[in-house]
Short mmCIF file of N, CA and C in Angstrom, two decimals:
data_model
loop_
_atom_site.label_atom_id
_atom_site.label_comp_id
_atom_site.label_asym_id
_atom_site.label_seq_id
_atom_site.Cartn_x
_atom_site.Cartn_y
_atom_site.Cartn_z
N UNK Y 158 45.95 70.71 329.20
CA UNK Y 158 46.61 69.63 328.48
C UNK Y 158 45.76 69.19 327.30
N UNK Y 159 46.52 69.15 326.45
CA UNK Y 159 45.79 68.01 325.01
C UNK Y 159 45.04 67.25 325.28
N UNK Y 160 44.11 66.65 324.55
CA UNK Y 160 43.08 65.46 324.84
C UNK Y 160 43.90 64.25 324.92
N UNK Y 161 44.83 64.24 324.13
CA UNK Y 161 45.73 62.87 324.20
C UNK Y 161 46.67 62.25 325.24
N UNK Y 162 47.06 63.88 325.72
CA UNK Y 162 47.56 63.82 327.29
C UNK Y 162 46.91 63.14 328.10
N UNK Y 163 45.69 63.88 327.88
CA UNK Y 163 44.94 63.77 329.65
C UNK Y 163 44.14 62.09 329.13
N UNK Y 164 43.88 61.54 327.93
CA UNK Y 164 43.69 59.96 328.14
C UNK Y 164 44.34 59.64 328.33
N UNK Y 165 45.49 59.44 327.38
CA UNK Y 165 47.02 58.75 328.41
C UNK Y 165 47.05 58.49 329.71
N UNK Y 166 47.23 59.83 330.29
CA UNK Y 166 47.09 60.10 332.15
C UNK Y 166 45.44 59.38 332.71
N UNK Y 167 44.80 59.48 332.25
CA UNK Y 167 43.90 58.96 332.68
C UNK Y 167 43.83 57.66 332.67
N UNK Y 168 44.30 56.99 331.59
CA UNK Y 168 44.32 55.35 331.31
C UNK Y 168 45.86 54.98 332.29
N UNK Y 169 47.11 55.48 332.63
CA UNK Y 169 47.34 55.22 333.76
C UNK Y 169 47.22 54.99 335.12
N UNK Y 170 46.07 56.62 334.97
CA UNK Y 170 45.52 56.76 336.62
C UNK Y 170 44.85 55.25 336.95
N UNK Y 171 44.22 54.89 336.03
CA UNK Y 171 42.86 53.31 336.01
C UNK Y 171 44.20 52.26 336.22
N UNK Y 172 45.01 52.40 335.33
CA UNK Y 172 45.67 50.89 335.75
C UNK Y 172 46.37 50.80 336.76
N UNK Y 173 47.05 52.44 337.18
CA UNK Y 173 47.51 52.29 339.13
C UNK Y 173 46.73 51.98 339.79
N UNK Y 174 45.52 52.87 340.06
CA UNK Y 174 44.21 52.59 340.75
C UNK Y 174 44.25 51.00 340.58
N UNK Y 175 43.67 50.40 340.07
CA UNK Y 175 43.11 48.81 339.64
C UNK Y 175 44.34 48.32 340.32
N UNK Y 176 45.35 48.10 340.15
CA UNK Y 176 46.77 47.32 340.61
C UNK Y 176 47.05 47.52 342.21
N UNK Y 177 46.54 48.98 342.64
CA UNK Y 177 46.95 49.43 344.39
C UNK Y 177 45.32 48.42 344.74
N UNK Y 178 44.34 48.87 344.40
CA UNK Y 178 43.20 48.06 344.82
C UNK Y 178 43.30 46.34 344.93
N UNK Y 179 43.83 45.84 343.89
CA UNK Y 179 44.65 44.56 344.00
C UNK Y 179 44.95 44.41 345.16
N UNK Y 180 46.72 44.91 344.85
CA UNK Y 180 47.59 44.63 346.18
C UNK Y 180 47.33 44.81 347.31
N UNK Y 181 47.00 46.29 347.64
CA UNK Y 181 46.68 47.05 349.27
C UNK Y 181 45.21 47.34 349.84
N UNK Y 182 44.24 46.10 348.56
CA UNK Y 182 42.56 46.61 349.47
C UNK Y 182 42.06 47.90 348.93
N UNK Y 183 40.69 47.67 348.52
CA UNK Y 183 40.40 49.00 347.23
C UNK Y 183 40.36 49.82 348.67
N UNK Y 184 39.70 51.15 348.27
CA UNK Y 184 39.32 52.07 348.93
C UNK Y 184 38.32 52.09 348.61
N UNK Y 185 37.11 52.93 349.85
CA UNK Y 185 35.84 53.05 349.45
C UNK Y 185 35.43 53.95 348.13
N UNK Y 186 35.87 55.01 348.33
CA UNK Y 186 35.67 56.04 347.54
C UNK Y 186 36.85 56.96 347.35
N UNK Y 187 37.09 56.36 346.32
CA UNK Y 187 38.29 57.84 345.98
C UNK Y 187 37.46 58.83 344.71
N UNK Y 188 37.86 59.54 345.51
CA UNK Y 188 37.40 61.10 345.01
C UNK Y 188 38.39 62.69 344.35
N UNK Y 189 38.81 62.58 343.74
CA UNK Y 189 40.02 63.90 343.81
C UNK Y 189 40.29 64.05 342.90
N UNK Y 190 40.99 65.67 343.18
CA UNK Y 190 41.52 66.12 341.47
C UNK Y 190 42.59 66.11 341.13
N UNK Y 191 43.42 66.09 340.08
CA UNK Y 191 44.76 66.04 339.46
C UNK Y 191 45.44 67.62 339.68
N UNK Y 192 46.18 68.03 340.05
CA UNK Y 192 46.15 69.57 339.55
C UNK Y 192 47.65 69.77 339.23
N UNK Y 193 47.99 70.58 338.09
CA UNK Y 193 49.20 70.80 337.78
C UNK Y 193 49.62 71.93 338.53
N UNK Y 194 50.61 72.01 339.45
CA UNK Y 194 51.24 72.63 339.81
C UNK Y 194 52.30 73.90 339.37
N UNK Y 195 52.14 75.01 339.49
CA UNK Y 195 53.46 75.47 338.93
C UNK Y 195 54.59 76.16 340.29
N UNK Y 196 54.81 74.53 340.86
CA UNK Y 196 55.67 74.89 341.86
C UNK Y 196 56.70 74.11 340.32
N UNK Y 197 58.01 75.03 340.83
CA UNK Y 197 59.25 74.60 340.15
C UNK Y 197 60.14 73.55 340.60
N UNK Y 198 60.17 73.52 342.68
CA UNK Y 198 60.85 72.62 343.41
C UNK Y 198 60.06 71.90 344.29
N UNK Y 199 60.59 70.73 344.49
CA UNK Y 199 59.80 69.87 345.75
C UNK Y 199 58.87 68.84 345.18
N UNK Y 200 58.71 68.72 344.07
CA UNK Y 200 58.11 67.60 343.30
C UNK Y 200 56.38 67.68 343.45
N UNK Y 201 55.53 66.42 343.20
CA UNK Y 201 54.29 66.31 343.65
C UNK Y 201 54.23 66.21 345.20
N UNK Y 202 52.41 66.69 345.70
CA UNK Y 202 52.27 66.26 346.67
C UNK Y 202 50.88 66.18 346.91
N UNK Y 203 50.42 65.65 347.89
CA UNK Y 203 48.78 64.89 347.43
C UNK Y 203 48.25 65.52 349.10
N UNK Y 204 47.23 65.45 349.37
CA UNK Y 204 45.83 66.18 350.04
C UNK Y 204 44.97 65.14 349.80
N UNK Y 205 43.80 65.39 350.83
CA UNK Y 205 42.81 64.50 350.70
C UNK Y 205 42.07 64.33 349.78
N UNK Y 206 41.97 65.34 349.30
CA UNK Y 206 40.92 65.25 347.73
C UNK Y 206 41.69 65.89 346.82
N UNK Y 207 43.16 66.01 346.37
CA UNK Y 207 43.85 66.88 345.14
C UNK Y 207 45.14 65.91 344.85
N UNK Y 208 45.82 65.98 343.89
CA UNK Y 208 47.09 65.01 343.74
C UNK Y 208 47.44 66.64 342.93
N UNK Y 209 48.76 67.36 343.55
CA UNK Y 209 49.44 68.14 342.89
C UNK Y 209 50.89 67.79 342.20
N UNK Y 210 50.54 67.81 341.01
CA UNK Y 210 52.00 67.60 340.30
C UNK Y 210 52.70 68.82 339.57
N UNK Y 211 54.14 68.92 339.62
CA UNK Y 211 54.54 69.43 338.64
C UNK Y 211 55.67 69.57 337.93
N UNK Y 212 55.62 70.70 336.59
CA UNK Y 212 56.36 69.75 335.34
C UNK Y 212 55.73 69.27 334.79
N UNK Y 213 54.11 69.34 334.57
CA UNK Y 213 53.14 68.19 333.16
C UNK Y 213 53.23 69.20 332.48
N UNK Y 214 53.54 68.50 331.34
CA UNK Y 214 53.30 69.19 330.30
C UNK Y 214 52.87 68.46 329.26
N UNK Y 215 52.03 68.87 328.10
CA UNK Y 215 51.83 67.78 326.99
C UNK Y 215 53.41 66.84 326.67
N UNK Y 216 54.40 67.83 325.91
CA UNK Y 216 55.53 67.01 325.63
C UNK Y 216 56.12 66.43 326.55
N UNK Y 217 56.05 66.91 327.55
CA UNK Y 217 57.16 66.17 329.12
C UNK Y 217 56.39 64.93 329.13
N UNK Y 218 55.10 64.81 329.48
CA UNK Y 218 54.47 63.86 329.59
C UNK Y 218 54.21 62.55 328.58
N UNK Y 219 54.45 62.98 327.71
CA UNK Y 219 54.13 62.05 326.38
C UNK Y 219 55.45 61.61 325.91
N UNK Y 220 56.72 62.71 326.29
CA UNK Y 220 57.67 62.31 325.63
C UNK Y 220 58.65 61.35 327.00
N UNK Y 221 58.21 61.42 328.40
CA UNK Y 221 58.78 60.42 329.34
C UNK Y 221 57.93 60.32 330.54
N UNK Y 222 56.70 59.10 329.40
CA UNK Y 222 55.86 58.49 330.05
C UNK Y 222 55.86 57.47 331.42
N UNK Y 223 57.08 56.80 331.25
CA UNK Y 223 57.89 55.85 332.21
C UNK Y 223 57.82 56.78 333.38
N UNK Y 224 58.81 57.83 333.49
CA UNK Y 224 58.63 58.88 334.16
C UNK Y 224 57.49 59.48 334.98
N UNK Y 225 56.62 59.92 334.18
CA UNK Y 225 55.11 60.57 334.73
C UNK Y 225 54.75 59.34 335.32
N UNK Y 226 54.23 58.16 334.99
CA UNK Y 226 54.07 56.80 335.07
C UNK Y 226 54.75 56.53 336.39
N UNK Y 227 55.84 56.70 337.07
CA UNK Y 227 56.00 56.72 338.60
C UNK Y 227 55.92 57.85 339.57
N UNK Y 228 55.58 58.87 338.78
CA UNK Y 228 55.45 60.05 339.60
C UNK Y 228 54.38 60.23 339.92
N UNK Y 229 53.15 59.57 338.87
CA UNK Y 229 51.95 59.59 339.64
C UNK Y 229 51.46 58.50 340.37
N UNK Y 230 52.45 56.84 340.26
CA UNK Y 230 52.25 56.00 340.90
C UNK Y 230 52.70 56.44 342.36
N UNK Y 231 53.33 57.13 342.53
CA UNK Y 231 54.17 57.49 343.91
C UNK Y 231 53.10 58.45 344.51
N UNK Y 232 52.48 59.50 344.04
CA UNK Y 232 51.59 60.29 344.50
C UNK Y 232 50.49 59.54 344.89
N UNK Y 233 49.67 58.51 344.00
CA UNK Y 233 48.86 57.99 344.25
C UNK Y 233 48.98 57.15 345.49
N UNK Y 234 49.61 56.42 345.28
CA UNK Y 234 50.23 55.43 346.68
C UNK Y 234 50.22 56.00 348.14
N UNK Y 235 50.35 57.41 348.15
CA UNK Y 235 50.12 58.16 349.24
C UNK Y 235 48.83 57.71 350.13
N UNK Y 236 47.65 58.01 348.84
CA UNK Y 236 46.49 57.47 349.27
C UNK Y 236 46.22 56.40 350.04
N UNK Y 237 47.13 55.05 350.25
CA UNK Y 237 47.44 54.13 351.14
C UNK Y 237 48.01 54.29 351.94
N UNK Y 238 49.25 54.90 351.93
CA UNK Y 238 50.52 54.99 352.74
C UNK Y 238 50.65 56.66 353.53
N UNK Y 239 49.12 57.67 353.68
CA UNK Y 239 49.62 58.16 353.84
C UNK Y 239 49.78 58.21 355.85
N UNK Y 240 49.03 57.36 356.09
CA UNK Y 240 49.13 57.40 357.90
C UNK Y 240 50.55 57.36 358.55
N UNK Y 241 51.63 57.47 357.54
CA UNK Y 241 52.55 57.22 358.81
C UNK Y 241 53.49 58.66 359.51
N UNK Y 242 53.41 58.55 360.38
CA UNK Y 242 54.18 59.88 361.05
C UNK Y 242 55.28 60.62 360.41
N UNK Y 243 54.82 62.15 360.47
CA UNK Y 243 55.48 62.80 359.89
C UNK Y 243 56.88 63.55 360.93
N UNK Y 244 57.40 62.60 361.19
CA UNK Y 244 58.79 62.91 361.68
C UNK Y 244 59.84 62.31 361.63
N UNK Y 245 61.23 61.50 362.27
CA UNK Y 245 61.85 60.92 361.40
C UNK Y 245 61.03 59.65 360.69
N UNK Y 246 60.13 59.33 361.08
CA UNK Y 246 59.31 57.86 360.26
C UNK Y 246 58.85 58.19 359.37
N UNK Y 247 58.95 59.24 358.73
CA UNK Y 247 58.15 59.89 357.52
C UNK Y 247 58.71 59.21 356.41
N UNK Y 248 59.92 58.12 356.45
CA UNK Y 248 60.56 57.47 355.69
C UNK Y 248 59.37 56.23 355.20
N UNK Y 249 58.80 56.06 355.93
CA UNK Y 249 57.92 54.93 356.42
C UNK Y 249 57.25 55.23 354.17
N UNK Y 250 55.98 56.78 354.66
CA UNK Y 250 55.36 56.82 354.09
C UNK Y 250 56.20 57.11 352.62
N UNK Y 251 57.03 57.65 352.79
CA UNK Y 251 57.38 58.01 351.27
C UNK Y 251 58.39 56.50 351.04
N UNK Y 252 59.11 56.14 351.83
CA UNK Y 252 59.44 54.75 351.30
C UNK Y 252 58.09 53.79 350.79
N UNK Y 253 57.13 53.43 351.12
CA UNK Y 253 56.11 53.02 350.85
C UNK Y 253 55.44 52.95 349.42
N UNK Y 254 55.32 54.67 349.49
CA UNK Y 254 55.03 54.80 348.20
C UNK Y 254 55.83 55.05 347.28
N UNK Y 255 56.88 55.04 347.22
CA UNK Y 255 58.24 54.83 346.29
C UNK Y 255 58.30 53.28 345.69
N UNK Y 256 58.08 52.45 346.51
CA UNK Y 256 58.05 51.11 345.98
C UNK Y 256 57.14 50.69 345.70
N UNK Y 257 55.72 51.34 345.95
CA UNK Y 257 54.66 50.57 345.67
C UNK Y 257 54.87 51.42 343.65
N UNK Y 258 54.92 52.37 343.65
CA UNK Y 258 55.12 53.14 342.17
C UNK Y 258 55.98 52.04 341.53
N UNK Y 259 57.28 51.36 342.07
CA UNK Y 259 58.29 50.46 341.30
C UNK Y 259 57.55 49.43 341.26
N UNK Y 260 56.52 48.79 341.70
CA UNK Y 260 55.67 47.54 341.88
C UNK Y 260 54.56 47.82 340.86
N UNK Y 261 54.52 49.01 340.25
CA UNK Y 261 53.58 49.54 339.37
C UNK Y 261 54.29 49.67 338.02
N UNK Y 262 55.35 50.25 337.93
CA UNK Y 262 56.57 50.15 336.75
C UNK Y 262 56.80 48.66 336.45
N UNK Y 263 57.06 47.76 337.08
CA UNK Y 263 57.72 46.30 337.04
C UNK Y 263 56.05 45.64 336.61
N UNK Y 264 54.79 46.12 336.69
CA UNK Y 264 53.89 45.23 336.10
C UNK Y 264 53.54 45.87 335.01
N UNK Y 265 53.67 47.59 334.58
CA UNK Y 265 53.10 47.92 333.57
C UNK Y 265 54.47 48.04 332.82
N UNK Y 266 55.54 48.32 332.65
CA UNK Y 266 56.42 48.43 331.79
C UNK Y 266 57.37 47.20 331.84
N UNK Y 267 57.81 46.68 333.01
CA UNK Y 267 58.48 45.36 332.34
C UNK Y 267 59.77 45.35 333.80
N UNK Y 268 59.83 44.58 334.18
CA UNK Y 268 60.86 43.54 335.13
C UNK Y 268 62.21 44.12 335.01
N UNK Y 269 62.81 44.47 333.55
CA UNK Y 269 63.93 45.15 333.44
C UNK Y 269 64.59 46.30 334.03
N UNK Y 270 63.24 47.35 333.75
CA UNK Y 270 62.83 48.68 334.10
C UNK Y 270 63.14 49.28 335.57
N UNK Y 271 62.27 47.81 335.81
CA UNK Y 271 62.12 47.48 337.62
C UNK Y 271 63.71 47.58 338.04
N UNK Y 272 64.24 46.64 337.82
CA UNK Y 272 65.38 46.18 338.00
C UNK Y 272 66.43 47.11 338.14
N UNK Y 273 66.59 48.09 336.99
CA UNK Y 273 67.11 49.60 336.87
C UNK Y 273 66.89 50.30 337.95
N UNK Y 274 65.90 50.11 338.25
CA UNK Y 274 65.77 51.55 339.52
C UNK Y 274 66.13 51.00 340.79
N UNK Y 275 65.93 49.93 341.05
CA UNK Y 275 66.88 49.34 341.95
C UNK Y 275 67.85 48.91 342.33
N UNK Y 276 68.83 49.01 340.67
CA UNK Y 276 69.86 49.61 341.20
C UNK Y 276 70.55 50.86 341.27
N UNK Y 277 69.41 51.91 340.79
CA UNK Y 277 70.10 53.60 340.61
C UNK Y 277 69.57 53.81 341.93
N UNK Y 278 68.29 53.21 342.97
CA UNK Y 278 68.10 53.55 344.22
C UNK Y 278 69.32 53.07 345.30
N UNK Y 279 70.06 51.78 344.91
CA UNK Y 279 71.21 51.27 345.80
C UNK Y 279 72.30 52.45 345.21
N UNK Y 280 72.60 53.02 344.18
CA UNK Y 280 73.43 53.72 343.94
C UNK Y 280 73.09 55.40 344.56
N UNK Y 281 72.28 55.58 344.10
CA UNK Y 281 71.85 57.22 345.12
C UNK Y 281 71.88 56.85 346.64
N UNK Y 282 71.41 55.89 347.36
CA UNK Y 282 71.99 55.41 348.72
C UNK Y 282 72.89 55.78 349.45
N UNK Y 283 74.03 55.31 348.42
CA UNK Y 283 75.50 55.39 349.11
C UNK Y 283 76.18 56.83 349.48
N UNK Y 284 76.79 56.46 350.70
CA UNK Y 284 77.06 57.89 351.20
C UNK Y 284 76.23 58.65 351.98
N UNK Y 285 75.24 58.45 352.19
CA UNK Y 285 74.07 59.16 352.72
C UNK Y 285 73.62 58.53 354.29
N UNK Y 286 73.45 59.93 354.92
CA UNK Y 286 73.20 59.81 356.63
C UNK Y 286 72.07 58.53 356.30
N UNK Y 287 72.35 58.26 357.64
CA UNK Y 287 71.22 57.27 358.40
C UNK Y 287 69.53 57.69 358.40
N UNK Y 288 68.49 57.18 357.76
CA UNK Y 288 67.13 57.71 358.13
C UNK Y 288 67.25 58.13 359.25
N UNK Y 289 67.53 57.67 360.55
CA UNK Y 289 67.42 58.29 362.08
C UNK Y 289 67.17 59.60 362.14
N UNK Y 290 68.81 59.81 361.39
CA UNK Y 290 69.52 60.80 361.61
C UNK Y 290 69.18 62.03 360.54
N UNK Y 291 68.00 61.74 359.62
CA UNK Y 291 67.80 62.52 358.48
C UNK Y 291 67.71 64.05 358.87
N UNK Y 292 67.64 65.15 358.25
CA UNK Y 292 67.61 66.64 358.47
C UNK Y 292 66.30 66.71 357.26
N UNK Y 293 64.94 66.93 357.27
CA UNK Y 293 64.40 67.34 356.02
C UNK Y 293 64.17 68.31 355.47
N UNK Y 294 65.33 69.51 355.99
CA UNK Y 294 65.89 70.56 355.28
C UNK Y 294 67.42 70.06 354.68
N UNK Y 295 67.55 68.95 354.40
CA UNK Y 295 68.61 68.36 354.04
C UNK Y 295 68.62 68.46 352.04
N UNK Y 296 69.34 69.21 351.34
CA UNK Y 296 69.03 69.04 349.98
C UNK Y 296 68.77 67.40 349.45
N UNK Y 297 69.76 66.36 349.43
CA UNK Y 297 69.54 65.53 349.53
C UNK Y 297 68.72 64.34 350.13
N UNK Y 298 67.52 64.93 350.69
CA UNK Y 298 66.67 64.18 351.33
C UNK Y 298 65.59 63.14 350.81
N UNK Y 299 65.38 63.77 349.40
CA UNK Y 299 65.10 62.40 348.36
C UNK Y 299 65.67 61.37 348.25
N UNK Y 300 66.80 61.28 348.43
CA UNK Y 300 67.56 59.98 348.41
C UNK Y 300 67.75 59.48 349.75
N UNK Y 301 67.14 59.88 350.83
CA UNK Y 301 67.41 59.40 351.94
C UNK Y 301 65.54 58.49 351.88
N UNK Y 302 65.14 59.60 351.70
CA UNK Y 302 63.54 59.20 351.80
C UNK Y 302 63.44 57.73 350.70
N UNK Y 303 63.64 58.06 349.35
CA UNK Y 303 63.03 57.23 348.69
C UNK Y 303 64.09 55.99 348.02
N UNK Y 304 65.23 56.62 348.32
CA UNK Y 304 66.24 55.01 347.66
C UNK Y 304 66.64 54.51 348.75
N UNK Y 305 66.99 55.04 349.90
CA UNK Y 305 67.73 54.51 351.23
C UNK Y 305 67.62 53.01 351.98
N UNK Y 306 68.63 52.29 351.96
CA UNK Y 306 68.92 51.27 352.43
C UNK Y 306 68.81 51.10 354.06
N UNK Y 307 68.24 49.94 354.67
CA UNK Y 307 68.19 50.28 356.18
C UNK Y 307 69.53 50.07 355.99
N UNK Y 308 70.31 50.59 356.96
CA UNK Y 308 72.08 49.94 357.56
C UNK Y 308 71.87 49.53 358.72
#
């Protein structure tokens, strides 16, 4: 990545970091690397010491910062949220860090923003099985995981 990229990304990484330390209690030591991924499907996913994303690209990144800006708030957030069981409660952790990323959007970009995704998360919702009942070979399982309404 460009130098301009990776400050950008970096001066985000500091103001998620700083804002989760706020809210959820710093951590002792965080330690880890960024790594771009060239998986095509399945989005980011984070390890104890790696945050894999992918899709960075200089222009992707620079040109829908908002964007990158919750995708790495959501990865990061893991780092808090990631203890919770990986079976149907796995809603737990990725709900978690889905909102803690919108709690990160709504202080660094603006209340409006916020507001938007909560209601495109009540709108991707609708129609969609019960967490209980989730399949996570289900195509649609992003929207069960990360917009889903309890019913």
């Amino acid at each position: 990545l460009q130098k301009e990229t990776i400050d950008l990304m970096q001066s985000h990484i500091e103001q998620i970091l700083k804002n989760y330390s706020q809210w959820f209690g710093s951590k002792e030591k965080l330690d880890f690397s960024l790594v771009i991924s060239k998986r095509e499907k399945g989005g980011g996913y984070v390890r104890e010491r790696a945050i894999c994303l992918g899709g960075l690209k200089d222009s992707t990144y620079l040109e829908q910062q908002n964007k990158f800006l919750r995708y790495l708030s959501h990865e990061l957030a893991h780092l808090w949220w990631y203890g919770a069981e990986h079976n149907w409660e796995d809603w737990l952790n990725e709900s978690f860090a889905e909102y803690s990323a919108m709690m990160i959007i709504r202080e660094i970009v603006g209340v409006e923003e916020f507001n938007s995704m909560v209601q495109k998360k009540i709108q991707e919702s609708q129609n969609t099985s019960t967490i209980r009942e989730m399949d996570r070979n289900n195509p649609g399982i992003q929207k069960i995981l990360n917009s889903k309404r309890t019913k």
